[in-house]
Short mmCIF file of C-alpha atoms in Angstrom, two decimals:
data_model
loop_
_atom_site.label_atom_id
_atom_site.label_comp_id
_atom_site.label_asym_id
_atom_site.label_seq_id
_atom_site.Cartn_x
_atom_site.Cartn_y
_atom_site.Cartn_z
CA GLY A 1 0.18 0.10 -0.03
CA ALA A 2 1.21 3.63 0.03
CA VAL A 3 1.99 4.29 -3.52
CA VAL A 4 3.02 7.76 -4.59
CA SER A 5 3.01 7.83 -8.01
CA GLN A 6 4.70 11.07 -10.76
CA HIS A 7 3.84 11.37 -14.56
CA PRO A 8 6.62 12.11 -16.03
CA SER A 9 9.86 10.63 -14.63
CA ARG A 10 11.96 12.25 -17.46
CA VAL A 11 11.05 15.87 -18.97
CA ILE A 12 13.04 17.49 -21.82
CA CYS A 13 11.62 20.72 -22.46
CA LYS A 14 13.23 23.93 -24.23
CA SER A 15 13.94 27.50 -22.74
CA GLY A 16 10.85 29.76 -21.87
CA THR A 17 9.04 26.76 -22.49
CA SER A 18 6.16 25.68 -18.92
CA VAL A 19 6.27 21.47 -17.72
CA LYS A 20 3.63 19.79 -16.63
CA ILE A 21 4.39 17.33 -13.42
CA GLU A 22 1.15 15.00 -12.09
CA CYS A 23 1.50 13.14 -8.00
CA ARG A 24 -0.33 10.98 -7.76
CA SER A 25 -1.45 8.43 -4.90
CA LEU A 26 -2.75 5.67 -5.73
CA ASP A 27 -4.32 3.56 -3.36
CA PHE A 28 -4.41 6.21 -0.11
CA GLN A 29 -6.67 9.60 0.34
CA ALA A 30 -3.99 12.19 0.73
CA THR A 31 -4.89 14.92 3.62
CA THR A 32 -1.73 16.54 2.24
CA MET A 33 1.23 16.94 -0.86
CA PHE A 34 4.59 18.16 -0.91
CA TRP A 35 6.76 18.92 -3.21
CA TYR A 36 10.95 18.37 -3.54
CA ARG A 37 13.30 19.23 -5.74
CA GLN A 38 16.52 17.99 -5.66
CA PHE A 39 19.83 18.79 -7.38
CA PRO A 40 22.95 16.46 -8.50
CA LYS A 41 24.85 15.05 -4.77
CA LYS A 42 22.20 17.50 -3.01
CA SER A 43 19.69 17.72 -0.05
CA LEU A 44 15.82 17.34 -0.13
CA MET A 45 15.03 20.50 -0.62
CA LEU A 46 11.38 21.22 0.15
CA MET A 47 10.06 23.49 -1.78
CA ALA A 48 5.65 24.15 -1.11
CA THR A 49 3.50 22.54 1.09
CA SER A 50 -0.15 21.58 -0.40
CA ASN A 51 -2.86 20.76 0.90
CA GLU A 52 -6.41 19.51 -0.57
CA GLY A 53 -9.31 22.61 -1.94
CA SER A 54 -6.56 25.29 -0.90
CA LYS A 55 -3.27 27.57 -1.35
CA ALA A 56 0.07 26.04 -1.37
CA THR A 57 2.53 27.21 1.11
CA TYR A 58 5.17 28.56 -0.58
CA GLU A 59 8.73 27.60 1.57
CA GLN A 60 11.37 31.00 1.35
CA GLY A 61 12.81 31.87 -2.14
CA VAL A 62 10.44 29.61 -3.88
CA GLU A 63 8.63 31.75 -6.42
CA LYS A 64 5.23 31.25 -6.33
CA ASP A 65 4.60 32.56 -9.10
CA LYS A 66 6.99 30.45 -11.23
CA PHE A 67 6.32 26.55 -9.83
CA LEU A 68 2.11 27.11 -9.87
CA ILE A 69 0.92 23.76 -7.18
CA ASN A 70 -2.35 22.63 -7.84
CA HIS A 71 -3.83 20.07 -4.99
CA ALA A 72 -7.23 19.57 -6.47
CA SER A 73 -8.48 16.37 -5.09
CA LEU A 74 -7.41 14.04 -1.79
CA THR A 75 -5.36 11.94 -4.39
CA LEU A 76 -3.98 13.67 -7.18
CA SER A 77 -1.23 17.88 -7.05
CA THR A 78 0.09 18.89 -10.70
CA LEU A 79 2.88 21.00 -10.36
CA THR A 80 4.05 23.30 -13.51
CA VAL A 81 7.40 24.95 -13.52
CA THR A 82 6.51 28.36 -15.85
CA SER A 83 9.01 29.80 -18.60
CA ALA A 84 11.25 27.12 -17.79
CA HIS A 85 15.81 28.06 -17.35
CA PRO A 86 18.67 25.43 -17.73
CA GLU A 87 18.37 26.90 -13.88
CA ASP A 88 15.14 24.65 -13.37
CA SER A 89 17.05 21.42 -14.32
CA SER A 90 16.59 19.68 -11.62
CA PHE A 91 14.62 16.09 -9.98
CA TYR A 92 11.51 16.45 -8.79
CA ILE A 93 10.31 14.02 -6.10
CA CYS A 94 6.24 14.41 -4.95
CA SER A 95 5.14 13.04 -1.55
CA ALA A 96 1.69 12.22 0.23
CA THR A 97 0.77 11.11 3.57
CA THR A 98 -2.23 9.27 4.63
CA ARG A 99 -5.36 10.34 7.07
CA GLY A 100 -5.19 10.00 10.54
CA GLY A 101 -1.79 10.45 13.35
CA GLN A 102 1.49 9.79 12.78
CA GLU A 103 1.67 10.01 8.87
CA THR A 104 4.10 8.55 6.96
CA GLN A 105 5.22 10.78 3.53
CA TYR A 106 6.09 7.82 1.03
CA PHE A 107 7.86 8.94 -2.06
CA GLY A 108 7.02 9.61 -5.81
CA PRO A 109 9.75 7.77 -7.87
CA GLY A 110 10.47 12.05 -9.46
CA THR A 111 10.53 13.13 -12.57
CA ARG A 112 14.24 14.37 -13.63
CA LEU A 113 13.78 18.13 -15.26
CA LEU A 114 15.91 18.56 -18.88
CA VAL A 115 15.41 22.16 -19.98
CA LEU A 116 17.56 23.03 -22.68
CA GLN B 1 14.99 26.64 13.81
CA LYS B 2 13.87 22.39 13.63
CA GLU B 3 17.10 21.23 13.32
CA VAL B 4 18.60 17.54 12.11
CA GLU B 5 21.74 16.70 12.06
CA GLN B 6 24.05 14.04 10.58
CA ASN B 7 27.15 12.68 9.92
CA SER B 8 27.35 13.24 5.79
CA GLY B 9 29.79 10.13 5.19
CA PRO B 10 31.02 8.34 3.66
CA LEU B 11 30.34 5.11 5.89
CA SER B 12 32.33 2.60 5.05
CA VAL B 13 31.53 -0.93 6.11
CA PRO B 14 32.07 -4.52 5.13
CA GLU B 15 30.16 -6.74 3.81
CA GLY B 16 28.11 -8.09 6.59
CA ALA B 17 29.28 -6.16 9.37
CA ILE B 18 26.63 -3.74 10.96
CA ALA B 19 26.41 -0.15 9.98
CA SER B 20 25.48 2.44 12.25
CA LEU B 21 24.02 5.12 11.20
CA ASN B 22 23.46 8.24 14.24
CA CYS B 23 20.97 11.72 13.95
CA THR B 24 19.90 14.61 16.46
CA TYR B 25 17.76 16.72 16.45
CA SER B 26 16.49 19.50 17.95
CA ASP B 27 12.76 19.90 18.18
CA ARG B 28 11.88 18.59 21.64
CA GLY B 29 8.56 18.63 21.51
CA SER B 30 9.06 16.21 17.53
CA GLN B 31 7.36 12.85 17.68
CA SER B 32 8.07 11.31 14.48
CA PHE B 33 10.92 9.63 13.29
CA PHE B 34 11.58 7.91 9.75
CA TRP B 35 14.57 6.63 7.99
CA TYR B 36 14.58 6.34 4.08
CA ARG B 37 17.40 5.36 1.76
CA GLN B 38 17.48 6.73 -1.24
CA TYR B 39 19.78 5.30 -3.50
CA SER B 40 21.14 7.01 -6.24
CA GLY B 41 19.12 8.87 -8.60
CA LYS B 42 16.33 7.50 -7.32
CA SER B 43 13.65 9.22 -4.76
CA PRO B 44 13.68 8.87 -0.82
CA GLU B 45 11.69 4.95 -0.32
CA LEU B 46 11.13 4.38 3.89
CA ILE B 47 13.20 1.68 5.92
CA MET B 48 11.93 2.54 9.29
CA SER B 49 10.03 4.62 11.20
CA ILE B 50 9.76 4.92 15.36
CA TYR B 51 7.73 6.30 17.37
CA SER B 52 8.26 5.74 21.12
CA ASN B 53 11.55 5.46 22.94
CA GLY B 54 13.64 2.11 22.89
CA ASP B 55 14.38 -0.62 19.82
CA LYS B 56 12.21 -1.05 16.60
CA GLU B 57 13.40 -3.87 14.59
CA ASP B 58 12.48 -4.95 10.97
CA GLY B 59 14.18 -7.63 10.06
CA ARG B 60 18.21 -6.28 9.16
CA PHE B 61 16.76 -2.41 10.71
CA THR B 62 16.48 -1.77 13.49
CA ALA B 63 15.93 2.02 14.63
CA GLN B 64 16.66 3.42 18.14
CA LEU B 65 15.11 5.83 19.46
CA ASN B 66 15.78 8.15 22.43
CA LYS B 67 13.39 10.90 23.03
CA ALA B 68 16.77 12.61 26.13
CA SER B 69 18.97 12.58 24.52
CA GLN B 70 17.01 13.24 20.89
CA TYR B 71 18.81 10.71 18.99
CA VAL B 72 17.77 8.01 16.40
CA SER B 73 19.69 6.46 14.98
CA LEU B 74 19.53 2.86 12.88
CA LEU B 75 21.76 -0.25 12.56
CA ILE B 76 21.78 -2.12 9.12
CA ARG B 77 23.25 -6.13 10.30
CA ASP B 78 24.86 -7.91 8.17
CA SER B 79 25.51 -4.67 5.99
CA GLN B 80 25.44 -6.02 2.28
CA PRO B 81 26.80 -4.24 -0.77
CA SER B 82 23.34 -3.80 -1.90
CA ASP B 83 22.62 -1.42 0.96
CA SER B 84 24.70 0.71 -0.71
CA ALA B 85 23.12 3.71 -0.60
CA THR B 86 22.28 7.44 1.27
CA TYR B 87 20.59 7.07 4.74
CA LEU B 88 18.08 9.78 4.83
CA CYS B 89 17.40 10.29 9.24
CA ALA B 90 13.40 12.79 8.51
CA VAL B 91 12.08 14.03 11.98
CA GLU B 92 8.26 15.36 11.88
CA ASN B 93 6.44 17.31 14.56
CA SER B 94 3.09 16.70 14.01
CA GLY B 95 0.71 15.51 11.87
CA ASN B 96 0.28 17.14 8.35
CA THR B 97 3.47 19.50 8.91
CA PRO B 98 7.11 19.19 6.37
CA LEU B 99 9.10 15.98 7.60
CA VAL B 100 12.93 17.98 8.10
CA PHE B 101 15.54 15.70 6.07
CA GLY B 102 19.10 15.14 7.48
CA LYS B 103 21.08 16.07 5.16
CA GLY B 104 21.61 12.08 4.81
CA THR B 105 24.80 9.87 5.80
CA ARG B 106 26.47 7.75 2.44
CA LEU B 107 26.64 4.14 2.83
CA SER B 108 29.50 1.81 1.98
CA VAL B 109 29.48 -1.96 1.75
CA ILE B 110 32.47 -2.90 1.26
CA ALA B 111 32.34 -6.25 -0.40
#
């Protein structure tokens, strides 16, 4: 149980285009989803917290107009990287928490973004 | 500012030995503690969770928690080369708040 999927797993795009990444909880309802970014050989960096039906909470330094997050249902959150630039190339990973106390975060497999 | 500290390593152990990974945290109110394993180029996967003081065993893995010392550890018995990865300690203060991750300890098991 507690499977989280991401789509696409890998994307290459031209500079200036927008890319949408989907995160789905397959076998549970996720009250909260989180979006992380990880550069090569670096630590996970939390970008934003997304609660179903409400606006995402962004971490300091993360531009909310550039990284649009929509959490439309208890099983789906999307991250759109708008007007992507080469410096946005990274490994984007989502995670989701189950309902109930002492929630555990389960990670999706990640999306590798390369902006040319 | 909640902080989770881990030795970055690399920690090298011979195959068959016990690997000991340590983590300290700053928020005394923390309630939930997790160990994740991350292979290079992959996303983290949950190995263990622990919520109360003492030891919790699952196969070759044992998590140990000491809330008084604000210390959590992971022991891997009979280490295998396939255990070579970065191990992330994560701490949660209350439900639906983001986990605070350590920077991870890189473990290398030498055959």
